[in-house]
Coordinates of C-alpha atoms in Angstrom, one line a residue:
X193 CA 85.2 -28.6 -60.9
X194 CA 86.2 -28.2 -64.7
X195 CA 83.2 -26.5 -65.6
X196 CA 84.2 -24.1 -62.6
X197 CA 87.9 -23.5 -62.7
X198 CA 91.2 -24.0 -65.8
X199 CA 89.6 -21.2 -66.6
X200 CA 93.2 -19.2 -67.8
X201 CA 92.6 -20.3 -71.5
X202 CA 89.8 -18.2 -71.8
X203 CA 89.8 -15.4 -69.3
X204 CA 93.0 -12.9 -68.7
X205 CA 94.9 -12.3 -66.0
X206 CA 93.1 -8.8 -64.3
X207 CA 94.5 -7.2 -61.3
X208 CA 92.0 -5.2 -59.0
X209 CA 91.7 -1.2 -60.9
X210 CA 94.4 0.5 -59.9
X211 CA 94.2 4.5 -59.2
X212 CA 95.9 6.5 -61.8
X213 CA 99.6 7.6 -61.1
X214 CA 98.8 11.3 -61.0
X215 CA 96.2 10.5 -58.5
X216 CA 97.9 8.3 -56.1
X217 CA 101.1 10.7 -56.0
X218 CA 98.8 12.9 -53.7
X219 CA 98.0 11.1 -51.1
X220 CA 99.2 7.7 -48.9
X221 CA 95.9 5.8 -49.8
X222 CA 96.2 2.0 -51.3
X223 CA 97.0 2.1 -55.2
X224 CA 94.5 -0.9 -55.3
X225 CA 91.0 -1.3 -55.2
X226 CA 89.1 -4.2 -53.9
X227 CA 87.6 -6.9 -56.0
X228 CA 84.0 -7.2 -56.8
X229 CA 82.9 -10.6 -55.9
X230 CA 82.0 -11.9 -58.9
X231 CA 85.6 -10.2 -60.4
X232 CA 87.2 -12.7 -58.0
X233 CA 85.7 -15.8 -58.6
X234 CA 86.4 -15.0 -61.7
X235 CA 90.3 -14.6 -61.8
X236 CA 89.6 -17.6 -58.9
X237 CA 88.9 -19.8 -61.5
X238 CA 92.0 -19.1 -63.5
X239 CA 93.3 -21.6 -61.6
X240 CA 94.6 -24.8 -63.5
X241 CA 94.5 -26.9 -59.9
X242 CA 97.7 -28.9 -61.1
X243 CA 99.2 -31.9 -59.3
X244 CA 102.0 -30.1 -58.3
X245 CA 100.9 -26.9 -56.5
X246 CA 104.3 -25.0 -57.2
X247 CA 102.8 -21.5 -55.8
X248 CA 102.1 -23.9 -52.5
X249 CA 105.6 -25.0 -52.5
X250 CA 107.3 -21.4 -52.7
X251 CA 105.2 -19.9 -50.0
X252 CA 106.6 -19.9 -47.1
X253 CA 103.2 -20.4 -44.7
X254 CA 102.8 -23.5 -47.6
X255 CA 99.0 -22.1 -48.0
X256 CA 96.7 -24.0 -49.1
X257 CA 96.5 -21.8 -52.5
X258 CA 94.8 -23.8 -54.5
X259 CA 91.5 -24.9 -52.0
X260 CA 90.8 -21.7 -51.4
X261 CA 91.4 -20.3 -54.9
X262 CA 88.8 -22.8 -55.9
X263 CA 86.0 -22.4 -52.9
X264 CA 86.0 -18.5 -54.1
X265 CA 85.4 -19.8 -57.6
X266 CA 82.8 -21.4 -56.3
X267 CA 81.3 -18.7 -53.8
X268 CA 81.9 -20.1 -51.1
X269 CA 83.9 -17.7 -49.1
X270 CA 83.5 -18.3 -45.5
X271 CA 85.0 -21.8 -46.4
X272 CA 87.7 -20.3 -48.0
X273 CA 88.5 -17.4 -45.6
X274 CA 88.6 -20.8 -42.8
X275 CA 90.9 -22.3 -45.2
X276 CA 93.5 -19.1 -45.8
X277 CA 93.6 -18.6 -41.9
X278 CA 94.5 -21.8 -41.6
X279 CA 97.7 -21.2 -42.2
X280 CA 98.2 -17.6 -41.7
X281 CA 97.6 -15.2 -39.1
X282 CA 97.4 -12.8 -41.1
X283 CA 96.3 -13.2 -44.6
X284 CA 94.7 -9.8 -45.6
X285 CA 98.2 -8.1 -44.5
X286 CA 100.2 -10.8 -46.7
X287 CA 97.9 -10.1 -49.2
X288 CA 98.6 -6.9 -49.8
X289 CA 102.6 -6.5 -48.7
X290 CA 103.8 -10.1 -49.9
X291 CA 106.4 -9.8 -53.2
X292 CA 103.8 -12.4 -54.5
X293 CA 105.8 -12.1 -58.1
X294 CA 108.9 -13.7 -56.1
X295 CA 106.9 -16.1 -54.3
X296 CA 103.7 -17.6 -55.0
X297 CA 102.8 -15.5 -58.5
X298 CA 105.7 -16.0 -59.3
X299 CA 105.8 -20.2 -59.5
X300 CA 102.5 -20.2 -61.3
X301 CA 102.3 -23.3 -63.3
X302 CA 100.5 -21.1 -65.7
X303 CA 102.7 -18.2 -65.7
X304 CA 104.6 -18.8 -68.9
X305 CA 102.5 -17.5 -71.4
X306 CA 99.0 -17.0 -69.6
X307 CA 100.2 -14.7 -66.8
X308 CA 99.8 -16.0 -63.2
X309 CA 96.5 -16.4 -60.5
X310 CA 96.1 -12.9 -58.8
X311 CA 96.8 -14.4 -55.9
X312 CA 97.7 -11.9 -53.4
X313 CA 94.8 -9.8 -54.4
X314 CA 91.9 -12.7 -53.8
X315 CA 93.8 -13.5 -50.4
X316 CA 93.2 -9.6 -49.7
X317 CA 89.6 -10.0 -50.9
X318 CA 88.6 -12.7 -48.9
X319 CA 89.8 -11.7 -45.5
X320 CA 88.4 -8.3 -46.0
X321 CA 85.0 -10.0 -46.7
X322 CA 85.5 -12.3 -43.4
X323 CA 86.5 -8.9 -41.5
X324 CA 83.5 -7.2 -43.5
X325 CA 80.7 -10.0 -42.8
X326 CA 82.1 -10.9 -39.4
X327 CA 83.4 -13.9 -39.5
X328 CA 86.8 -12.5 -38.0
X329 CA 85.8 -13.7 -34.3
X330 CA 87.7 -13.5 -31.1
X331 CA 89.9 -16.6 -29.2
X332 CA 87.9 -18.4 -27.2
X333 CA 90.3 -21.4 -26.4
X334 CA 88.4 -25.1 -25.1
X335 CA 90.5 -24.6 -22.2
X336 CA 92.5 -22.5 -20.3
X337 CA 96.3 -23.4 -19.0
X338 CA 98.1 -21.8 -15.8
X339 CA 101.0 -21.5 -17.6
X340 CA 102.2 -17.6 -19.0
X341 CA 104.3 -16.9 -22.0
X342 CA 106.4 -13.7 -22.5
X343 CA 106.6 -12.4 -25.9
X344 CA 109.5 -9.6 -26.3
X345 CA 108.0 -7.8 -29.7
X346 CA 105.3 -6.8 -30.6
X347 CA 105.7 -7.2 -35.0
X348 CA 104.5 -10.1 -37.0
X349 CA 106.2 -13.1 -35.5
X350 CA 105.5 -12.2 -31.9
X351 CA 101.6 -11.5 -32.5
X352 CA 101.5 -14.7 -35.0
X353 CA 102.7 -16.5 -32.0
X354 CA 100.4 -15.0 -29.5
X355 CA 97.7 -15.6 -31.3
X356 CA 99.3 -19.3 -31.8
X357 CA 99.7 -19.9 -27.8
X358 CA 96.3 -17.7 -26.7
X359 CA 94.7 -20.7 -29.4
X360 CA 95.9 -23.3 -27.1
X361 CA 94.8 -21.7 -23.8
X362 CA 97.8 -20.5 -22.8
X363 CA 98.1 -16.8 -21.1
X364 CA 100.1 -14.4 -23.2
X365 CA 101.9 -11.5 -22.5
X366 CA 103.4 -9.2 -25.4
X367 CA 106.2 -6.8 -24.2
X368 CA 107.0 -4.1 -26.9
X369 CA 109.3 -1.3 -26.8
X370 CA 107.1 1.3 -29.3
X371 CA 103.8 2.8 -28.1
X372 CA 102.0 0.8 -30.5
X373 CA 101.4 -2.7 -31.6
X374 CA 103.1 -3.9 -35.2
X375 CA 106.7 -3.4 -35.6
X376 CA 107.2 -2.5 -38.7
X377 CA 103.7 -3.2 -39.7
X378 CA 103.0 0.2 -38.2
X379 CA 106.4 2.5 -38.6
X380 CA 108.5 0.8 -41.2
X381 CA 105.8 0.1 -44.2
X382 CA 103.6 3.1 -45.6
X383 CA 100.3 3.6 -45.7
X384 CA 100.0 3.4 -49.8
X385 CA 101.0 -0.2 -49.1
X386 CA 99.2 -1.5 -45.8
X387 CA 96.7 1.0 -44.5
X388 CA 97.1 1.3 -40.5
X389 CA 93.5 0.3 -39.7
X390 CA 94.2 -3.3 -41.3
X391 CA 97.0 -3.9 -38.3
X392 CA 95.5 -1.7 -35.6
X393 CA 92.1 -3.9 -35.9
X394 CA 94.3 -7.5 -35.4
X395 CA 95.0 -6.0 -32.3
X396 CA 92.0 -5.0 -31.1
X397 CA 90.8 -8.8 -32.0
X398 CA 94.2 -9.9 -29.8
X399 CA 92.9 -7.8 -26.8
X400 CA 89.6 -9.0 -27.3
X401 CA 91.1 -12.6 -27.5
X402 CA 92.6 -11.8 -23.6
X403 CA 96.3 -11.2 -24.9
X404 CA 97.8 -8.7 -22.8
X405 CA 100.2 -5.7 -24.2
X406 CA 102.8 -4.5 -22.3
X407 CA 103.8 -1.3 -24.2
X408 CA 106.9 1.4 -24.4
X409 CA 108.3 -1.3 -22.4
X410 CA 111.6 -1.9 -23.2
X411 CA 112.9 -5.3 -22.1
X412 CA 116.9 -3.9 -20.4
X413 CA 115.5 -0.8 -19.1
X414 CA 112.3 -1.4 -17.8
X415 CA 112.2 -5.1 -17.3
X416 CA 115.1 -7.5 -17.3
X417 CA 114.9 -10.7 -19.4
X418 CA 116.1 -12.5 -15.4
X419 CA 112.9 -10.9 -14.8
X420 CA 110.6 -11.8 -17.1
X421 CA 111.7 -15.8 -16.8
X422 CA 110.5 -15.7 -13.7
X423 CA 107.5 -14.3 -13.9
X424 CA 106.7 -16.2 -17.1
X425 CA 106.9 -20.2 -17.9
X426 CA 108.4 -19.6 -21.3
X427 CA 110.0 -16.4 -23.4
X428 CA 109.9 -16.0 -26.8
X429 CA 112.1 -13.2 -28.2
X430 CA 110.6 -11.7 -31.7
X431 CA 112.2 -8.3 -31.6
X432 CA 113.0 -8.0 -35.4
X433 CA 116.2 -5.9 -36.2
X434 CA 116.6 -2.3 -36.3
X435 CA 119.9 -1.0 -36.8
X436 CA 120.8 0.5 -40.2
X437 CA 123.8 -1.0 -41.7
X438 CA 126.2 2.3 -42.6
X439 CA 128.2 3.5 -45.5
X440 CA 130.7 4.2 -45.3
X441 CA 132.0 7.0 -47.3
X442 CA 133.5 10.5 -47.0
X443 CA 130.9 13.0 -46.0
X444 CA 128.4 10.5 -44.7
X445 CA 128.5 12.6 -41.8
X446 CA 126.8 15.8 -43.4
X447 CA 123.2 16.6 -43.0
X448 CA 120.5 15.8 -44.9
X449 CA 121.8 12.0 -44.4
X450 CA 119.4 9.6 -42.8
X451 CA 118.4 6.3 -42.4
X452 CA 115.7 5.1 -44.2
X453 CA 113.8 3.9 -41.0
X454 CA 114.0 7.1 -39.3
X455 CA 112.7 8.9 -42.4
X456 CA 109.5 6.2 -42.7
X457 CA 108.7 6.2 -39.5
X458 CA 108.8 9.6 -39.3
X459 CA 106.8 9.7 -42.0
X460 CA 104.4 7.1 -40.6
X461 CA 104.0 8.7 -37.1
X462 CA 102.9 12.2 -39.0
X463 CA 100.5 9.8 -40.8
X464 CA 98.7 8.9 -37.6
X465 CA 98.7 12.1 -36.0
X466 CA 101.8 12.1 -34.0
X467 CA 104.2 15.5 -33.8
X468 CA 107.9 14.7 -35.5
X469 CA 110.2 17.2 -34.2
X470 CA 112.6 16.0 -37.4
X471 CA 109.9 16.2 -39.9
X472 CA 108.3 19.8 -38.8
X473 CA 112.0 21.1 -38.8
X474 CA 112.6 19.7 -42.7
X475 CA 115.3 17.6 -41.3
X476 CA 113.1 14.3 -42.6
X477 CA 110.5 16.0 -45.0
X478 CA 110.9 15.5 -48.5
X479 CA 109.3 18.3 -49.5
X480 CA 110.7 20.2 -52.6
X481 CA 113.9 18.5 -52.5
X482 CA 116.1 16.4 -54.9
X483 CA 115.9 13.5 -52.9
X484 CA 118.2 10.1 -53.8
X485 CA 118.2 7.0 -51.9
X486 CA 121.0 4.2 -51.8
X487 CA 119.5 0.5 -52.3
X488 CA 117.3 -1.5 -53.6
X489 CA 115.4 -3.8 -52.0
X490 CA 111.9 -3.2 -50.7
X491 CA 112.2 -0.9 -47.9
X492 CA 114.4 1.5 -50.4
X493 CA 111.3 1.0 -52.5
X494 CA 109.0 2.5 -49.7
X495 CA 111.3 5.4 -49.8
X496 CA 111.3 6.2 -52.8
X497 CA 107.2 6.6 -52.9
X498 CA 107.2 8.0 -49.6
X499 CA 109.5 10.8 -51.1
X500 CA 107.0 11.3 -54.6
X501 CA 104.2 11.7 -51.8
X502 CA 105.7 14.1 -49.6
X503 CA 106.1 16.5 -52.5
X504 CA 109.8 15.7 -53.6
X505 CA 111.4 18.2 -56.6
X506 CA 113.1 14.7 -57.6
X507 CA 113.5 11.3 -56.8
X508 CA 116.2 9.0 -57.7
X509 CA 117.1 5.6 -56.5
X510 CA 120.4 4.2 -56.9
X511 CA 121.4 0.5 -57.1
X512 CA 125.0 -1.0 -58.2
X513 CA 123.6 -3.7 -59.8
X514 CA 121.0 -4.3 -62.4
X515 CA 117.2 -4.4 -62.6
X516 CA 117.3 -8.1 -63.1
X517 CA 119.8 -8.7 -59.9
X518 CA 117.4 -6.2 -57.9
X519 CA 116.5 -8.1 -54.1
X520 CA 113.2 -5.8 -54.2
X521 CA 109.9 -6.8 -56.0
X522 CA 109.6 -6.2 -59.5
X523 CA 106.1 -5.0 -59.1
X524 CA 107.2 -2.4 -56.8
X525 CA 109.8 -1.1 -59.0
X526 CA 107.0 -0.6 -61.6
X527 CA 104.9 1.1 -59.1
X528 CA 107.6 3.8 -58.3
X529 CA 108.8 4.4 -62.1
X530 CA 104.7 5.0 -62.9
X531 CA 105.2 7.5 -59.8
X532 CA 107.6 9.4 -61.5
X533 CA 111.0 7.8 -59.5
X534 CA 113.9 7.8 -61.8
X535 CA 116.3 4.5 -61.3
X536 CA 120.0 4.7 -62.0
X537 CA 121.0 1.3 -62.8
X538 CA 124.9 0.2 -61.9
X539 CA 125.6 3.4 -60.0
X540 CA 127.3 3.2 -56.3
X541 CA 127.7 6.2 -54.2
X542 CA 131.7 6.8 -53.2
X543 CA 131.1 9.9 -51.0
X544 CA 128.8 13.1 -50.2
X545 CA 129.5 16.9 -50.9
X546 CA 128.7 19.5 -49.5
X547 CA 129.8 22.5 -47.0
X548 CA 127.3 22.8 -44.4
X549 CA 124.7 19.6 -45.5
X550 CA 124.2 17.2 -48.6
X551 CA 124.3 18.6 -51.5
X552 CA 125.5 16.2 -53.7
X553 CA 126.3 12.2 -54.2
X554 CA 129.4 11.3 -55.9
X555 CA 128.5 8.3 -57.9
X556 CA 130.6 5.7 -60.0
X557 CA 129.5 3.5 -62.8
X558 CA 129.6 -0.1 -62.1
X559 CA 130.2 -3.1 -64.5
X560 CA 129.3 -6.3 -63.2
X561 CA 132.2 -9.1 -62.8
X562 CA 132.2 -13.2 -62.5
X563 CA 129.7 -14.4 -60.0
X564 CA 131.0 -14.7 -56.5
X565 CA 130.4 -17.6 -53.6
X566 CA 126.9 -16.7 -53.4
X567 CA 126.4 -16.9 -57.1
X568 CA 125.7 -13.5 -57.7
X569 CA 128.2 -10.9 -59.8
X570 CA 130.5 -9.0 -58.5
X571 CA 130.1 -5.2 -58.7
X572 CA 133.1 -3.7 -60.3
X573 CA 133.5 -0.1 -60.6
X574 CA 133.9 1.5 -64.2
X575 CA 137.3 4.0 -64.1
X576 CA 137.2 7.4 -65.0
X577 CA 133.4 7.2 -64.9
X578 CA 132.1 9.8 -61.4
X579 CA 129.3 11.8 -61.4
X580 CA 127.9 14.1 -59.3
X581 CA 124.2 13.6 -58.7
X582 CA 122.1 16.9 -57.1
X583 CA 120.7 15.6 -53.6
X584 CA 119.0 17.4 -50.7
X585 CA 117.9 14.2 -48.8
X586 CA 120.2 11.3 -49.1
X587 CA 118.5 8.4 -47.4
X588 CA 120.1 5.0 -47.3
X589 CA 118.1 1.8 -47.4
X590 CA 121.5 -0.9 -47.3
X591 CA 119.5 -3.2 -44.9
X592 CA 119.1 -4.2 -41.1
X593 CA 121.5 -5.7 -38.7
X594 CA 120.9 -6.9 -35.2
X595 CA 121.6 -4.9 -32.1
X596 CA 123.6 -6.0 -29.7
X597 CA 120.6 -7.9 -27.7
X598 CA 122.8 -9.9 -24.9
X599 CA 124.2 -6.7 -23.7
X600 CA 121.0 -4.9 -24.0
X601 CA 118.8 -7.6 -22.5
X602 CA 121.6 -8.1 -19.4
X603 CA 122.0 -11.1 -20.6
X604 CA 125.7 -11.9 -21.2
X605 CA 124.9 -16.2 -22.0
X606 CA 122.7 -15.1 -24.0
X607 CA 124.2 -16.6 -27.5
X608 CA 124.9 -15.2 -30.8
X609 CA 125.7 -16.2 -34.2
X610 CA 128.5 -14.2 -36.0
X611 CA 126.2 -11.2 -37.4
X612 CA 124.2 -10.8 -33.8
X613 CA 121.3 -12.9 -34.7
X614 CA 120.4 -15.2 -32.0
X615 CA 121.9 -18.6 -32.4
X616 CA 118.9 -21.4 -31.4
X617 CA 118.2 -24.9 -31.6
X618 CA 116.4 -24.7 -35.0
X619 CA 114.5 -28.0 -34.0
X620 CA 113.5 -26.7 -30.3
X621 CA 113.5 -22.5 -31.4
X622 CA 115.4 -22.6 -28.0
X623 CA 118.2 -20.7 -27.6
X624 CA 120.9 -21.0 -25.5
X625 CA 118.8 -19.7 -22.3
X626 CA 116.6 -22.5 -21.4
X627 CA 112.5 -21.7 -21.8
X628 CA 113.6 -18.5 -23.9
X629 CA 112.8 -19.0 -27.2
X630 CA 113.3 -17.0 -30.1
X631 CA 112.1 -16.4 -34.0
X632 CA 111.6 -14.1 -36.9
X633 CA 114.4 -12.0 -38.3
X634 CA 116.4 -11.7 -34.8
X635 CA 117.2 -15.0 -35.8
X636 CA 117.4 -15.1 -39.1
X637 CA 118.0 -11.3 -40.2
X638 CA 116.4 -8.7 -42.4
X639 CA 113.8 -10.9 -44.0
X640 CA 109.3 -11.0 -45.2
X641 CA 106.9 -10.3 -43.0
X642 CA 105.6 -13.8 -44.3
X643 CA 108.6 -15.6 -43.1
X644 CA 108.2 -13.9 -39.2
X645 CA 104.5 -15.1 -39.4
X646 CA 105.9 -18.5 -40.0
X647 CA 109.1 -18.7 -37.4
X648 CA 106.4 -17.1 -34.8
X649 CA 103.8 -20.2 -35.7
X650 CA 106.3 -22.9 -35.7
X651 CA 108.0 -21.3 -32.1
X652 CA 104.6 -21.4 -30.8
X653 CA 104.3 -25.5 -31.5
X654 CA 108.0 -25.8 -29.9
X655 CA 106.9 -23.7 -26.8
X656 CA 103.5 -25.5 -26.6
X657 CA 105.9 -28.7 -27.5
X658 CA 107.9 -27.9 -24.3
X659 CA 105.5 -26.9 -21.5
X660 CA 103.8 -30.0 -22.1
X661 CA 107.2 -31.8 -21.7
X662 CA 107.9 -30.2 -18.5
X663 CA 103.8 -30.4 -17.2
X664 CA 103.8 -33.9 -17.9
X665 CA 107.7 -34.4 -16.3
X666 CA 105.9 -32.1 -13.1
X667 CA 103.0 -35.1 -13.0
X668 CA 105.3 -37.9 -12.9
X669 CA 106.9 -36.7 -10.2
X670 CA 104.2 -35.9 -8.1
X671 CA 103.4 -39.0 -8.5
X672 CA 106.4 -40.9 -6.8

């Protein structure tokens, strides 16, 4: 093995060639080739295989990072594609969207000095060879079980768990609200990031695997959650969040202000052929306009892109803290500045201008204070320091809340923690509603795609974990 790997003395860190700036701003195709095989066992083998796996520790799937950075050293790739979907449903998709510099790139041993495993980009390389050299195969579970399982959401933790529960023999039932399967896999992240294709064909492998999709079914309207507990054993509800937190400012009424979901999915929809009443009027086009966006985490990232492909005069992103206090990946920010995106650092919109539409952001400086409760500094605005900053399209990207899901669902005892989330068990993933279980970020907000595939595994344990329980309880007494 030390012939094979520690190889980070000698060879440098090498991303997969990346498609020039100028090039890239033209279209919505990845920014990333593939690897050549031999290019990843390559950076494989930078790999120091240390005691204390610390890129292991900070994923949140705990993937076995390591193993199968070493088994692609080694060329052995069907071993190490078994290995990576061991632990993720979805490895090629986490591969590529993952903020791998906050997580497992980022708490590489070797990082300080040597510049971290490419980690993300061989998990991308060896899924797309499984997919590529079919290895990718349908469920085809030892057994199968009588008992059903509704699952309200159709986006990463719902079709993690599916694919958890179908494993297992169980029959499976995804209810989804959209006309297609992936959440925000589909409408929320652009194509430059996670080409369509890569989701749409986990589907197809789901269908193939006999999961069943209930789609533009929207659990209130359609179907009652009363109605799907008794046609199901068990309910899990994985229906992310949706609803745009608001500014609130003078003017944020005028047009030209939208929600930075409604302007990627638009955006996304015209990408797979769909008609966009909002984007063929202009209303959510970018198109020759100064465009600014408010945020900056990862989705105001996607906006930002989205914009510099659509054709935007200008972009600018504005955040009210720092670059080094930003939520959103590092690497992205890089992406977007290559792209032509100008940031303005410890800037906060106080209102919008304009007559008949947007035509400008106030702005204020911002100086940042003494760290508050949750350790992070206070934004403090700088007096005597406004600006007005040209803007056509205003988009803001200030996070997801939930929606009010008791009240949508029918479902009045249905219980909720102080910001809407659904308040559960965290040992059972029950929540108040007994066989309803829920997980991903309608439990625990706004969060990774990663951490939804890992609430929608570990649900799938509890709601095996409990129709065992209550088979075994059915035995027992049809047996006295």
């Amino acid at each position: 093995m030390a012939e094979r790997m520690l190889k980070f003395v000698g060879t440098s860190q090498a991303m997969p060639d990346k498609r020039p700036a100028a090039e890239r701003r033209r279209d919505f195709g990845e920014i990333y080739a593939g690897y050549a095989r031999e290019k990843a066992a390559e950076q494989a083998a930078r790999c120091s295989q240390c005691g204390v796996p610390f890129c292991q520790i900070h994923c949140p799937l705990n993937n076995n990072i390591p193993d199968w950075l070493k088994l692609t050293a080694e060329g052995r790739l069907e071993e190490a594609y078994e290995l990576s979907s061991a632990t993720n449903n979805f490895p090629e998709i986490c591969g590529r969207i993952c903020p791998q510099d906050r997580l497992c790139e980022g708490n590489c041993v070797i990082e300080k000095g040597f510049d971290s495993v490419t980690i993300g980009s061989v998990e991308k390389f060896i899924t797309d060879t499984a997919w590529s050299q079919g290895w990718v195969r349908p469920i085809r579970p030892r057994r199968e079980r009588r008992e059903s399982v509704a699952i309200v959401g159709a986006g990463p933790a719902g079709l993690a768990a599916a694919e958890q529960l179908r494993r297992k023999g169980y029959q499976v039932t995804i209810y989804d609200r959209y006309d297609r399967v992936g959440g925000l896999l589909i409408y929320g992240i652009p194509n430059f990031k996670l080409e369509k294709e890569i989701v749409q064909r986990r589907e197809a492998l789901l269908r193939d695997s006999k999961v069943t999709f209930e789609l533009e079914c929207d659990v209130g309207r359609d179907v009652s959650l009363a109605e799907l507990r008794q046609r199901h054993d068990a309910v899990l509800l994985a229906t992310g969040v949706y609803k745009a937190r608001e500014i609130a400012a003078p003017g944020v009424g005028l047009p030209g202000i939208a929600a930075a979901l409604d302007y990627l999915t638009a955006s996304n929809r015209i990408g797979l052929g769909d008609q966009v009443p909002a984007f063929e009027s202009g209303a959510l086009d970018a198109r020759g306009k100064n465009v600014v966006v408010l945020g900056g985490g990862d989705t105001a990232m996607d906006c930002v892109r989205t914009a510099v492909r659509q054709g935007a005069r200008t972009v600018k992103c504005l955040y009210r803290r720092d670059r080094a206090n930003m939520p959103g990946s590092q690497r992205e920010v890089k992406h977007a500045e290559e792209e032509g995106v100008e940031f303005v650092w410890l800037t906060a919109p106080q209102s919008f201008l304009g007559k008949n539409e947007v035509s400008h952001v106030r702005s204020v400086r911002i100086h940042l204070g003494m760290p508050d409760a949750s350790g992070r500094q206070t934004p403090q605005e700088i007096p005597n320091s406004h600006a007005n900053i040209e803007a056509d399209l205003v988009l803001t990207a200030l996070g997801f809340d939930a929606e009010d899901l008791p009240a949508a669902m029918g479902a009045p005892d249905l219980a909720v923690n102080g910001g809407g989330t659904l308040k559960i068990d965290w040992r059972s993933m029950m929540t108040s509603l007994d066989g309803v279980f829920a997980a991903g970020d309608i439990v625990r907000g706004a969060s990774l795609v990663v951490w939804a595939v890992r609430d929608g595994r570990d649900a799938a344990e509890r709601i095996h974990g409990y129709l065992t329980t209550r088979a075994q309880a059915a035995l027992r007494l049809a047996g006295e």
